[in-house]
CSV table of C-alpha atoms in Angstrom, one decimal:
chain,number,residue,atom,x,y,z
A,1,MET,CA,-15.1,33.5,-10.9
A,2,SER,CA,-11.3,34.4,-9.7
A,3,LEU,CA,-9.4,31.8,-8.4
A,4,GLY,CA,-7.2,31.9,-5.3
A,5,ARG,CA,-4.0,30.0,-4.6
A,6,ILE,CA,-5.7,26.6,-3.8
A,7,GLY,CA,-8.1,27.2,-6.9
A,8,GLN,CA,-4.9,27.8,-9.1
A,9,GLN,CA,-3.6,24.5,-7.6
A,10,ALA,CA,-6.5,22.6,-8.4
A,11,LYS,CA,-6.9,24.0,-11.8
A,12,GLN,CA,-3.5,23.0,-12.6
A,13,CYS,CA,-4.3,19.3,-11.4
A,14,LEU,CA,-7.3,19.2,-13.4
A,15,LYS,CA,-5.4,20.4,-16.5
A,16,ASN,CA,-2.8,17.7,-16.0
A,17,ARG,CA,-5.7,15.4,-15.6
A,18,PHE,CA,-7.1,16.3,-18.9
A,19,GLU,CA,-3.3,16.1,-20.4
A,20,TYR,CA,-2.7,12.3,-19.0
A,21,GLN,CA,-6.3,10.9,-19.2
A,22,HIS,CA,-5.2,8.4,-21.8
A,23,LEU,CA,-2.8,6.9,-19.3
A,24,GLY,CA,-5.9,5.7,-17.4
A,25,ALA,CA,-4.9,6.8,-13.9
A,26,PHE,CA,-8.8,7.7,-13.0
A,27,VAL,CA,-11.8,5.4,-13.8
A,28,PRO,CA,-14.5,7.0,-15.8
A,29,SER,CA,-16.9,9.1,-13.4
A,30,PRO,CA,-19.4,12.0,-13.7
A,31,SER,CA,-17.7,15.5,-14.2
A,32,HIS,CA,-17.6,17.4,-10.8
A,33,VAL,CA,-15.5,20.3,-11.8
A,34,GLU,CA,-17.9,23.2,-10.8
A,35,SER,CA,-17.8,21.6,-7.1
A,36,VAL,CA,-14.4,21.3,-6.8
A,37,PHE,CA,-13.5,24.9,-7.6
A,38,GLU,CA,-16.6,25.8,-5.1
A,39,ASP,CA,-14.8,23.7,-2.5
A,40,CYS,CA,-11.5,25.2,-3.3
A,41,ARG,CA,-12.9,29.1,-2.9
A,42,LYS,CA,-14.5,28.1,0.6
A,43,ALA,CA,-10.8,26.7,1.3
A,44,ASP,CA,-9.1,29.8,0.2
A,45,GLU,CA,-11.6,31.9,2.3
A,46,ARG,CA,-10.5,29.6,5.4
A,47,HIS,CA,-6.9,29.9,4.7
A,48,ASP,CA,-7.2,33.8,4.1
A,49,ASN,CA,-9.2,34.1,7.4
A,50,GLY,CA,-6.3,32.2,9.5
A,51,SER,CA,-8.7,29.2,10.3
A,52,PRO,CA,-7.7,26.4,8.0
A,53,LEU,CA,-9.4,23.1,8.8
A,54,SER,CA,-6.3,21.2,8.9
A,55,VAL,CA,-2.7,21.4,6.9
A,56,ILE,CA,-4.4,19.5,3.8
A,57,ASP,CA,-7.3,21.8,3.7
A,58,GLY,CA,-8.2,22.4,0.0
A,59,GLN,CA,-5.7,20.0,-1.3
A,60,LEU,CA,-7.1,17.5,-4.0
A,61,ILE,CA,-6.7,13.7,-2.8
A,62,ALA,CA,-7.4,10.9,-5.1
A,63,ILE,CA,-9.2,7.9,-3.5
A,64,LYS,CA,-8.6,4.3,-5.1
A,65,ASP,CA,-11.6,2.7,-6.4
A,66,ASN,CA,-12.1,-0.1,-3.9
A,67,ILE,CA,-12.9,2.6,-1.3
A,68,CYS,CA,-16.6,3.5,-1.0
A,69,THR,CA,-17.8,7.3,-1.8
A,70,THR,CA,-21.4,8.4,-2.1
A,71,ASN,CA,-21.1,11.0,-5.0
A,72,GLN,CA,-19.2,8.9,-7.3
A,73,PRO,CA,-19.4,4.8,-8.3
A,74,THR,CA,-17.2,2.4,-6.5
A,75,THR,CA,-16.5,-0.3,-9.3
A,76,CYS,CA,-13.3,-2.1,-7.9
A,77,ALA,CA,-12.4,-2.3,-11.5
A,78,SER,CA,-14.9,-4.9,-12.1
A,79,GLU,CA,-17.7,-5.5,-14.6
A,80,THR,CA,-19.7,-6.8,-11.7
A,81,LEU,CA,-20.0,-3.3,-9.8
A,82,GLN,CA,-20.1,-1.2,-12.8
A,83,ALA,CA,-23.0,0.8,-11.5
A,84,PHE,CA,-22.7,0.5,-8.1
A,85,TYR,CA,-23.0,3.6,-5.8
A,86,SER,CA,-22.2,3.3,-2.3
A,87,PRO,CA,-24.9,4.7,0.3
A,88,PHE,CA,-22.1,5.5,2.5
A,89,SER,CA,-18.7,7.0,2.4
A,90,ALA,CA,-15.6,5.0,4.0
A,91,THR,CA,-14.1,6.5,7.3
A,92,VAL,CA,-11.0,7.7,5.7
A,93,VAL,CA,-13.0,9.6,3.3
A,94,GLU,CA,-15.2,11.1,5.8
A,95,ARG,CA,-12.2,12.3,7.7
A,96,LEU,CA,-10.4,13.6,4.5
A,97,LYS,CA,-13.5,15.8,4.2
A,98,ALA,CA,-13.9,16.9,7.6
A,99,ALA,CA,-10.1,18.1,7.2
A,100,GLY,CA,-11.2,20.1,4.2
A,101,ALA,CA,-9.7,17.9,1.7
A,102,ILE,CA,-11.2,17.8,-1.6
A,103,ILE,CA,-11.9,14.3,-3.5
A,104,ALA,CA,-10.3,14.6,-6.8
A,105,GLY,CA,-11.7,11.4,-8.3
A,106,LYS,CA,-11.4,7.4,-7.7
A,107,THR,CA,-8.3,5.8,-9.2
A,108,ASN,CA,-7.9,2.5,-11.4
A,109,LEU,CA,-6.6,-0.6,-10.0
A,110,ASP,CA,-6.1,-4.3,-10.4
A,111,GLU,CA,-10.0,-5.9,-10.2
A,112,PHE,CA,-10.8,-6.0,-6.4
A,113,GLY,CA,-7.1,-5.4,-5.7
A,114,MET,CA,-5.8,-8.6,-7.4
A,115,GLY,CA,-2.6,-8.1,-9.3
A,116,SER,CA,1.1,-6.3,-9.2
A,117,HIS,CA,0.7,-4.3,-12.3
A,118,SER,CA,-2.6,-2.4,-12.4
A,119,VAL,CA,-3.5,-4.1,-15.9
A,120,ASN,CA,-6.5,-6.5,-14.5
A,121,SER,CA,-9.2,-3.7,-14.9
A,122,VAL,CA,-12.6,-3.3,-16.6
A,123,HIS,CA,-11.4,0.2,-17.3
A,124,GLY,CA,-8.2,-0.9,-19.2
A,125,PRO,CA,-4.7,-0.8,-17.8
A,126,VAL,CA,-2.7,2.2,-16.2
A,127,LYS,CA,-0.1,3.0,-18.4
A,128,SER,CA,3.4,4.9,-17.5
A,129,LEU,CA,4.5,8.0,-19.2
A,130,GLY,CA,6.2,6.2,-22.0
A,131,THR,CA,6.6,8.3,-25.5
A,132,ILE,CA,5.1,5.5,-27.5
A,133,SER,CA,3.1,2.6,-26.6
A,134,ALA,CA,5.8,0.1,-27.0
A,135,SER,CA,8.0,1.7,-24.3
A,136,GLN,CA,4.9,2.0,-21.7
A,137,ARG,CA,5.9,0.2,-18.7
A,138,SER,CA,4.2,-1.2,-15.7
A,139,VAL,CA,3.5,1.3,-13.0
A,140,GLY,CA,2.9,-1.6,-10.3
A,141,GLY,CA,-0.2,-2.7,-8.6
A,142,SER,CA,-2.9,-2.7,-7.5
A,143,SER,CA,-2.8,0.7,-6.5
A,144,GLY,CA,-1.4,1.9,-9.9
A,145,GLY,CA,-3.9,4.7,-10.7
A,146,SER,CA,-3.0,6.3,-7.1
A,147,ALA,CA,0.3,6.4,-7.7
A,148,LEU,CA,0.4,7.4,-11.3
A,149,ALA,CA,-2.2,10.2,-10.5
A,150,THR,CA,0.2,11.3,-7.9
A,151,SER,CA,3.5,11.2,-9.9
A,152,THR,CA,1.9,13.0,-12.8
A,153,ARG,CA,0.5,15.8,-10.5
A,154,GLN,CA,-2.9,15.0,-11.2
A,155,CYS,CA,-3.6,15.2,-7.5
A,156,PHE,CA,-1.8,16.3,-4.4
A,157,ALA,CA,-1.9,12.8,-3.0
A,158,ALA,CA,-4.0,9.5,-3.1
A,159,LEU,CA,-5.2,6.9,-1.0
A,160,GLY,CA,-4.6,3.3,-1.8
A,161,THR,CA,-5.1,-0.2,-0.1
A,162,ASP,CA,-1.9,-2.4,0.5
A,163,THR,CA,-2.7,-6.1,1.1
A,164,GLY,CA,0.8,-7.7,0.0
A,165,GLY,CA,2.6,-4.5,-1.2
A,166,SER,CA,-0.1,-2.7,-3.3
A,167,VAL,CA,0.9,0.7,-2.1
A,168,ARG,CA,4.6,0.1,-2.0
A,169,LEU,CA,5.2,-1.6,-5.4
A,170,PRO,CA,3.5,1.0,-7.4
A,171,ALA,CA,5.2,4.0,-5.4
A,172,ALA,CA,8.4,2.4,-6.2
A,173,TRP,CA,7.9,2.0,-9.9
A,174,THR,CA,6.3,5.5,-10.1
A,175,GLY,CA,9.1,7.7,-8.2
A,176,THR,CA,6.5,8.5,-5.4
A,177,VAL,CA,6.4,7.7,-1.6
A,178,GLY,CA,4.0,4.9,-0.5
A,179,PHE,CA,3.3,4.6,3.1
A,180,LYS,CA,1.4,1.4,4.5
A,181,PRO,CA,0.7,1.9,8.3
A,182,SER,CA,0.7,-0.4,11.0
A,183,TYR,CA,-2.3,-2.8,10.7
A,184,GLY,CA,-5.5,-1.5,12.6
A,185,ILE,CA,-4.3,2.0,13.1
A,186,VAL,CA,-6.3,3.2,9.9
A,187,SER,CA,-10.1,2.2,9.6
A,188,ARG,CA,-11.0,-0.1,6.8
A,189,TRP,CA,-14.8,0.6,7.1
A,190,GLY,CA,-16.1,1.5,3.7
A,191,VAL,CA,-13.0,-0.5,1.8
A,192,VAL,CA,-14.3,-3.2,-0.3
A,193,ALA,CA,-12.5,-6.1,1.3
A,194,TYR,CA,-9.7,-8.3,-0.3
A,195,ALA,CA,-8.3,-10.1,2.5
A,196,ASN,CA,-9.7,-8.9,5.9
A,197,SER,CA,-6.7,-9.6,7.9
A,198,LEU,CA,-4.3,-7.9,5.7
A,199,ASP,CA,-5.9,-4.9,3.7
A,200,THR,CA,-4.7,-1.7,5.2
A,201,VAL,CA,-5.5,1.8,3.9
A,202,GLY,CA,-2.3,3.7,2.6
A,203,VAL,CA,-1.0,6.9,1.5
A,204,ILE,CA,1.0,7.8,-1.7
A,205,ALA,CA,2.3,11.2,-2.1
A,206,ARG,CA,5.3,12.9,-3.6
A,207,SER,CA,7.2,13.1,-0.4
A,208,VAL,CA,7.5,11.7,3.1
A,209,GLU,CA,6.1,14.9,4.6
A,210,THR,CA,2.9,14.9,2.5
A,211,ALA,CA,2.3,11.4,3.3
A,212,LYS,CA,2.7,12.1,7.0
A,213,GLN,CA,0.2,14.9,6.5
A,214,VAL,CA,-2.5,12.8,5.2
A,215,TYR,CA,-1.9,9.7,7.2
A,216,ASP,CA,-2.3,12.0,10.5
A,217,VAL,CA,-5.8,12.9,9.2
A,218,ILE,CA,-7.0,9.4,8.2
A,219,LYS,CA,-5.8,7.4,11.4
A,220,GLY,CA,-7.7,7.0,14.6
A,221,HIS,CA,-10.0,4.6,16.1
A,222,ASP,CA,-13.3,3.9,14.3
A,223,PRO,CA,-15.9,2.1,16.4
A,224,ARG,CA,-17.6,0.8,13.1
A,225,ASP,CA,-14.5,-1.0,12.4
A,226,PRO,CA,-13.6,-3.7,14.8
A,227,THR,CA,-10.2,-4.4,13.3
A,228,THR,CA,-9.0,-0.9,14.1
A,229,ILE,CA,-7.1,-0.9,17.7
A,230,SER,CA,-8.8,0.9,20.4
A,231,SER,CA,-8.3,4.0,21.9
A,232,LEU,CA,-6.7,2.5,25.1
A,233,THR,CA,-4.5,0.3,23.2
A,234,ARG,CA,-3.1,3.3,21.3
A,235,SER,CA,-2.4,5.0,24.7
A,236,ARG,CA,-0.6,1.8,25.8
A,237,ILE,CA,1.5,2.0,22.4
A,238,ARG,CA,2.2,5.6,23.1
A,239,SER,CA,3.2,4.9,26.6
A,240,GLN,CA,5.6,2.2,25.7
A,241,LEU,CA,7.3,4.4,23.0
A,242,SER,CA,7.7,7.3,25.4
A,243,TYR,CA,9.6,4.9,27.7
A,244,ARG,CA,12.2,4.3,24.8
A,245,PRO,CA,14.6,7.0,24.6
A,246,ARG,CA,14.8,8.4,21.1
A,247,ASN,CA,18.1,8.3,19.7
A,248,LYS,CA,19.0,10.5,16.6
A,249,ASN,CA,21.3,7.8,15.4
A,250,LEU,CA,19.3,4.7,14.3
A,251,ARG,CA,20.6,1.2,14.5
A,252,ILE,CA,19.7,-0.1,10.6
A,253,GLY,CA,19.1,-3.8,9.9
A,254,ILE,CA,19.9,-5.5,6.6
A,255,PRO,CA,18.1,-8.9,6.3
A,256,ARG,CA,20.6,-11.5,4.7
A,257,GLU,CA,17.6,-13.3,3.1
A,258,TYR,CA,16.8,-10.2,1.2
A,259,LEU,CA,20.2,-10.3,-0.9
A,260,LEU,CA,18.2,-12.5,-3.5
A,261,LYS,CA,20.5,-13.5,-6.6
A,262,GLU,CA,17.3,-12.7,-8.7
A,263,LEU,CA,17.6,-8.9,-7.4
A,264,HIS,CA,17.9,-6.7,-10.3
A,265,PRO,CA,21.7,-5.2,-10.4
A,266,SER,CA,20.5,-2.0,-10.5
A,267,ILE,CA,18.4,-2.0,-7.5
A,268,HIS,CA,21.3,-3.6,-5.8
A,269,LYS,CA,23.8,-0.8,-6.6
A,270,HIS,CA,21.0,1.8,-5.4
A,271,TRP,CA,20.4,-0.1,-2.0
A,272,SER,CA,24.3,-0.6,-1.6
A,273,LEU,CA,24.9,2.8,-2.6
A,274,ALA,CA,22.5,4.4,-0.1
A,275,LEU,CA,24.0,2.5,3.2
A,276,PRO,CA,27.3,4.4,3.3
A,277,PHE,CA,25.7,7.8,3.0
A,278,LEU,CA,23.5,6.9,6.1
A,279,ARG,CA,26.6,5.8,8.1
A,280,ARG,CA,28.1,9.1,7.4
A,281,LYS,CA,25.1,10.5,9.0
A,282,GLY,CA,26.0,8.7,12.2
A,283,HIS,CA,23.7,5.8,11.9
A,284,SER,CA,24.8,2.3,12.2
A,285,ILE,CA,24.4,-0.8,9.9
A,286,HIS,CA,23.8,-4.3,11.1
A,287,LEU,CA,23.3,-7.6,9.1
A,288,THR,CA,20.2,-9.4,10.6
A,289,SER,CA,18.5,-12.5,9.9
A,290,LEU,CA,14.7,-13.1,8.9
A,291,PRO,CA,14.7,-16.7,8.2
A,292,THR,CA,11.2,-17.3,7.6
A,293,THR,CA,11.0,-14.7,4.5
A,294,LYS,CA,11.6,-17.5,2.0
A,295,ALA,CA,8.3,-19.2,3.0
A,296,ALA,CA,6.5,-15.7,3.4
A,297,LEU,CA,5.4,-15.1,-0.1
A,298,ALA,CA,4.0,-18.9,-0.6
A,299,ALA,CA,2.2,-18.2,2.7
A,300,TYR,CA,0.7,-14.9,1.7
A,301,TYR,CA,-0.5,-16.6,-1.7
A,302,VAL,CA,-2.4,-19.2,0.2
A,303,LEU,CA,-3.8,-16.7,2.9
A,304,ALA,CA,-5.0,-14.0,0.7
A,305,PRO,CA,-7.1,-16.0,-2.0
A,306,ALA,CA,-8.6,-18.1,0.8
A,307,GLU,CA,-9.9,-14.9,2.2
A,308,ALA,CA,-10.8,-13.3,-1.1
A,309,SER,CA,-12.8,-16.5,-2.2
A,310,SER,CA,-15.2,-15.9,1.0
A,311,ASN,CA,-15.4,-12.1,0.6
A,312,LEU,CA,-16.2,-12.3,-3.2
A,313,ALA,CA,-18.8,-14.8,-2.5
A,314,LYS,CA,-21.5,-12.3,-2.2
A,315,TYR,CA,-20.9,-10.9,-5.8
A,316,ASP,CA,-23.8,-13.2,-7.2
A,317,GLY,CA,-26.1,-10.9,-9.2
A,318,VAL,CA,-28.5,-11.3,-6.1
A,319,ARG,CA,-27.1,-9.6,-3.3
A,320,TYR,CA,-24.6,-7.4,-4.8
A,321,GLY,CA,-23.3,-7.3,-8.6
A,322,LYS,CA,-24.5,-7.2,-12.2
A,323,LYS,CA,-26.7,-10.2,-13.3
A,324,ALA,CA,-25.2,-11.8,-16.2
A,325,PRO,CA,-27.6,-12.0,-19.2
A,326,ASN,CA,-28.0,-16.1,-18.6
A,327,ASP,CA,-27.6,-16.1,-15.0
A,328,ARG,CA,-28.2,-20.0,-14.6
A,329,ASP,CA,-26.1,-22.7,-16.2
A,330,LYS,CA,-26.8,-26.0,-17.9
A,331,SER,CA,-27.6,-27.5,-14.5
A,332,ASN,CA,-30.0,-24.7,-13.4
A,333,VAL,CA,-27.5,-23.4,-10.9
A,334,LEU,CA,-28.4,-19.7,-9.9
A,335,PHE,CA,-25.7,-17.2,-10.7
A,336,SER,CA,-22.7,-19.6,-11.7
A,337,ASN,CA,-22.8,-17.7,-15.0
A,338,THR,CA,-22.7,-14.4,-13.3
A,339,ARG,CA,-19.7,-15.3,-11.4
A,340,GLY,CA,-17.9,-16.6,-14.3
A,341,HIS,CA,-18.9,-13.8,-16.9
A,342,ASN,CA,-18.4,-10.8,-14.3
A,343,PHE,CA,-15.1,-11.6,-12.7
A,344,GLY,CA,-11.8,-11.1,-14.6
A,345,ALA,CA,-9.2,-14.0,-15.1
A,346,GLU,CA,-6.9,-13.0,-12.2
A,347,VAL,CA,-9.9,-13.0,-9.9
A,348,ARG,CA,-11.6,-16.3,-10.9
A,349,ARG,CA,-7.8,-17.7,-10.3
A,350,ARG,CA,-7.3,-16.5,-7.1
A,351,VAL,CA,-10.9,-17.5,-5.8
A,352,LEU,CA,-10.3,-21.0,-7.2
A,353,LEU,CA,-7.1,-21.1,-5.5
A,354,GLY,CA,-8.7,-20.0,-2.2
A,355,SER,CA,-11.8,-22.1,-2.6
A,356,TYR,CA,-9.5,-25.2,-2.9
A,357,THR,CA,-7.1,-24.2,0.1
A,358,LEU,CA,-10.1,-24.0,2.4
A,359,SER,CA,-11.7,-27.3,1.4
A,360,SER,CA,-11.8,-30.1,3.9
A,361,THR,CA,-9.3,-32.0,1.9
A,362,ALA,CA,-6.8,-29.2,1.7
A,363,ILE,CA,-7.0,-27.1,4.7
A,364,ASP,CA,-4.7,-28.6,7.0
A,365,ASN,CA,-1.8,-29.0,4.3
A,366,TYR,CA,-2.3,-25.2,3.0
A,367,PHE,CA,-4.3,-22.8,5.2
A,368,ILE,CA,-3.3,-24.1,8.5
A,369,ARG,CA,0.3,-24.4,7.4
A,370,ALA,CA,0.3,-20.8,5.8
A,371,GLN,CA,-1.0,-19.4,9.2
A,372,LYS,CA,2.0,-20.9,11.0
A,373,VAL,CA,4.4,-19.3,8.8
A,374,ARG,CA,2.6,-15.8,9.2
A,375,ARG,CA,3.2,-16.5,12.9
A,376,MET,CA,6.6,-17.2,12.3
A,377,VAL,CA,7.3,-14.5,10.1
A,378,GLN,CA,5.9,-12.1,13.1
A,379,ASP,CA,8.3,-13.9,15.6
A,380,ASP,CA,11.4,-13.4,13.0
A,381,PHE,CA,10.6,-9.5,13.2
A,382,ASN,CA,10.1,-9.3,16.8
A,383,LYS,CA,13.6,-11.0,17.5
A,384,VAL,CA,15.4,-8.4,15.5
A,385,PHE,CA,13.5,-5.3,16.5
A,386,ALA,CA,15.1,-3.5,19.7
A,387,MET,CA,11.5,-2.4,20.5
A,388,LYS,CA,9.1,-5.1,21.7
A,389,HIS,CA,5.7,-5.9,20.0
A,390,PRO,CA,3.6,-3.3,21.8
A,391,LEU,CA,0.5,-6.0,21.9
A,392,LEU,CA,2.2,-8.5,23.5
A,393,GLN,CA,3.2,-9.4,27.0
A,394,HIS,CA,7.0,-8.7,28.0
A,395,HIS,CA,9.0,-8.6,31.2
A,396,GLN,CA,9.9,-5.3,32.5
A,397,GLU,CA,12.4,-3.5,30.2
A,398,ILE,CA,15.9,-2.6,31.3
A,399,PRO,CA,16.5,1.2,31.1
A,400,SER,CA,18.7,1.7,28.1
A,401,SER,CA,21.0,4.1,30.4
A,402,ILE,CA,22.5,1.0,32.4
A,403,LEU,CA,23.0,-1.2,29.2
A,404,THR,CA,26.6,-1.8,27.9
A,405,GLN,CA,27.1,-1.6,24.2
A,406,GLU,CA,27.4,-5.3,23.8
A,407,ASP,CA,23.9,-5.5,25.5
A,408,LYS,CA,22.6,-3.1,22.8
A,409,GLU,CA,23.9,-5.0,19.9
A,410,ARG,CA,22.0,-8.0,21.1
A,411,MET,CA,18.9,-6.4,21.5
A,412,GLY,CA,18.2,-5.5,17.9
A,413,VAL,CA,17.6,-2.7,15.4
A,414,ASP,CA,15.0,0.3,15.0
A,415,ILE,CA,14.3,-0.1,11.6
A,416,ILE,CA,14.9,-2.4,8.6
A,417,ILE,CA,15.9,-1.2,5.1
A,418,THR,CA,15.2,-3.2,2.0
A,419,PRO,CA,14.6,-2.9,-1.6
A,420,THR,CA,10.9,-2.5,-2.6
A,421,SER,CA,10.8,-4.6,-5.4
A,422,LEU,CA,12.8,-7.4,-7.0
A,423,ASN,CA,13.0,-5.9,-10.6
A,424,LEU,CA,12.5,-2.6,-12.7
A,425,PRO,CA,9.2,-2.0,-13.9
A,426,PRO,CA,8.5,-4.4,-16.9
A,427,LEU,CA,7.1,-3.6,-20.2
A,428,LEU,CA,3.3,-3.6,-20.4
A,429,SER,CA,3.4,-5.5,-23.6
A,430,SER,CA,4.9,-8.6,-21.8
A,431,LEU,CA,2.0,-8.6,-19.4
A,432,GLN,CA,-0.6,-9.0,-21.9
A,433,SER,CA,-2.7,-12.3,-21.8
A,434,ASP,CA,-1.9,-13.0,-25.7
A,435,ASN,CA,1.7,-12.8,-24.9
A,436,GLU,CA,3.1,-16.5,-24.9
A,437,ASN,CA,6.0,-15.7,-22.5
A,438,ASN,CA,3.6,-14.1,-19.9
A,439,ASP,CA,3.0,-16.1,-16.8
A,440,PRO,CA,0.8,-14.9,-14.2
A,441,THR,CA,2.2,-16.9,-11.4
A,442,LYS,CA,5.6,-15.2,-12.3
A,443,GLN,CA,4.1,-11.8,-11.5
A,444,PHE,CA,3.7,-13.0,-7.8
A,445,GLN,CA,7.3,-12.6,-7.2
A,446,GLU,CA,7.1,-9.0,-7.6
A,447,ASP,CA,5.8,-8.8,-3.9
A,448,VAL,CA,8.8,-11.0,-2.4
A,449,TYR,CA,10.0,-8.0,-0.2
A,450,THR,CA,6.7,-6.3,0.6
A,451,VAL,CA,4.8,-9.5,1.7
A,452,PRO,CA,6.5,-10.0,4.9
A,453,ALA,CA,5.6,-6.7,6.5
A,454,SER,CA,2.1,-6.9,5.4
A,455,LEU,CA,2.0,-10.7,7.0
A,456,ALA,CA,3.3,-9.3,10.0
A,457,GLY,CA,1.1,-5.9,10.2
A,458,LEU,CA,4.1,-3.9,10.3
A,459,PRO,CA,4.6,-0.3,9.4
A,460,ALA,CA,6.5,0.2,6.0
A,461,ILE,CA,7.0,2.6,3.5
A,462,SER,CA,8.8,3.2,0.1
A,463,VAL,CA,11.1,6.1,-0.7
A,464,PRO,CA,12.0,6.8,-4.5
A,465,VAL,CA,15.6,6.9,-5.2
A,466,PRO,CA,16.2,9.7,-7.9
A,467,CYS,CA,16.6,8.0,-11.5
A,468,LYS,CA,16.6,9.0,-14.8
A,469,ASP,CA,14.2,7.8,-17.3
A,470,TRP,CA,12.1,4.5,-16.6
A,471,GLN,CA,14.3,3.0,-14.2
A,472,GLN,CA,12.4,3.5,-11.1
A,473,VAL,CA,13.7,2.3,-7.7
A,474,GLY,CA,12.0,2.3,-4.5
A,475,LEU,CA,14.0,1.7,-0.8
A,476,GLN,CA,11.8,0.2,1.8
A,477,VAL,CA,11.7,1.1,5.5
A,478,ILE,CA,10.2,-1.3,7.9
A,479,GLY,CA,9.7,-0.9,11.6
A,480,GLN,CA,8.0,-2.5,14.7
A,481,TYR,CA,4.3,-2.6,15.1
A,482,GLY,CA,2.9,0.7,16.1
A,483,ASP,CA,6.2,2.5,15.5
A,484,ASP,CA,4.8,4.4,12.3
A,485,GLU,CA,6.2,7.6,13.5
A,486,MET,CA,10.0,5.9,13.8
A,487,VAL,CA,9.2,4.8,10.3
A,488,LEU,CA,8.0,7.9,8.8
A,489,ASP,CA,11.1,9.8,10.5
A,490,ALA,CA,13.6,7.3,9.1
A,491,ALA,CA,12.0,7.6,5.8
A,492,ARG,CA,12.4,11.5,5.8
A,493,GLU,CA,16.2,11.1,6.5
A,494,LEU,CA,16.4,8.2,3.8
A,495,GLU,CA,14.7,10.6,1.7
A,496,GLY,CA,17.3,13.5,2.2
A,497,VAL,CA,20.2,11.2,2.1
A,498,LEU,CA,18.9,9.7,-1.6
A,499,ASN,CA,18.3,13.3,-2.8
A,500,ASP,CA,21.8,14.4,-1.5
A,501,ALA,CA,23.3,11.3,-3.1
A,502,ALA,CA,21.6,12.2,-6.7
A,503,GLY,CA,23.0,16.0,-6.1
A,504,GLY,CA,26.3,14.7,-5.8
A,505,ALA,CA,26.2,12.2,-8.7
A,506,ALA,CA,24.9,15.0,-10.7
């Protein structure tokens, strides 16, 4: 069968997948090459007839393996779901297929999305493109498989899930773009839950434009998911956005609390170098303050495990999951051994932590206080953004045309730009459980820059800084809730600035 343009693109992606299969980006699954080429043939015909279903018609999109699909297993990289086939596909998968996209396969991840390095997987770790095993570095987590598959051109783009940075951190460490929309903009129906109030389906792509193309397909209200915002609320957000005049020159905030002494010098240098280039484009830079940032990470690691301990209670070998060989312990307690046997170390750690913080003796000191910190984080962002939170009640805004420059200074910024990660990607060997210097709790600090936006439900995107070799750096753009288009536009501007700067340096 002769292949058209789209078929040739798919053929190259599949060739790359075979070449890089040892890196573990995709989970093992039944081959479906023939159906892929058949779908490509149909897409080529639609393009030739001038009637493509969408701009991504015929493109291969990889799906993180905690997002349900009917024709391939959904394992969540866990022993307990090794043989699980979902009877339905997630809403985001259905929307991709309706737009003509072709599912490239399921990508590897940290078990149930719990981790920052994509090493906590029953399928094995996701590995970077090191020439020898000793030089292989972390690709970030938990959506590391989606990020690596995209960066090595095994697919056009990929879906991931972002709970506290699981799309943005892997994007930063693989030189790709990682976009987390505002919470509730994209449906979570069919996504295996880690932390319901934080989980957000995001997009990983090789450019901001591609990320936007995929995002435009998957967004929208879903009546099956009560956490997606309604069509009426979306209309209200659009109305508020239209009231605000769009100025091509942005007011960019730099939070002083993000200038951490632990920040890697190379990342700090790239962050600092990008700002003068943005200023030359006509944008203004303003120092802002997000004081509760210091407590955000601790609050996240109370709230997320607490929700996880509840969500994972059903994997007992009775309702869901594979039953352990000896499923009763010495006290004859059903499913005790199943949960201990089938969950990995990191999942067990977080379930235990979450169960404790929800206990009657600890809930006031931990969970309730963490919820209060979360509200304070949201309030901090609301104070620094010029646009008011569209879901909160406000007094009538003063028209921008009658404001003085001093008034505008007090009103806040349009976006915030920060680093995506605290460090450069570490060596995989340093993350192995048998390494005496490996401390799982130290891995939590990699989320310090990404967690605040997750707690506040804000749109955020990681844009790669062109770097040599393994020194991958990403810069993060954060916007007000519902202002996803502004974030994407600003990211596109930042992407151009970083590419121009790299070209000038060369």
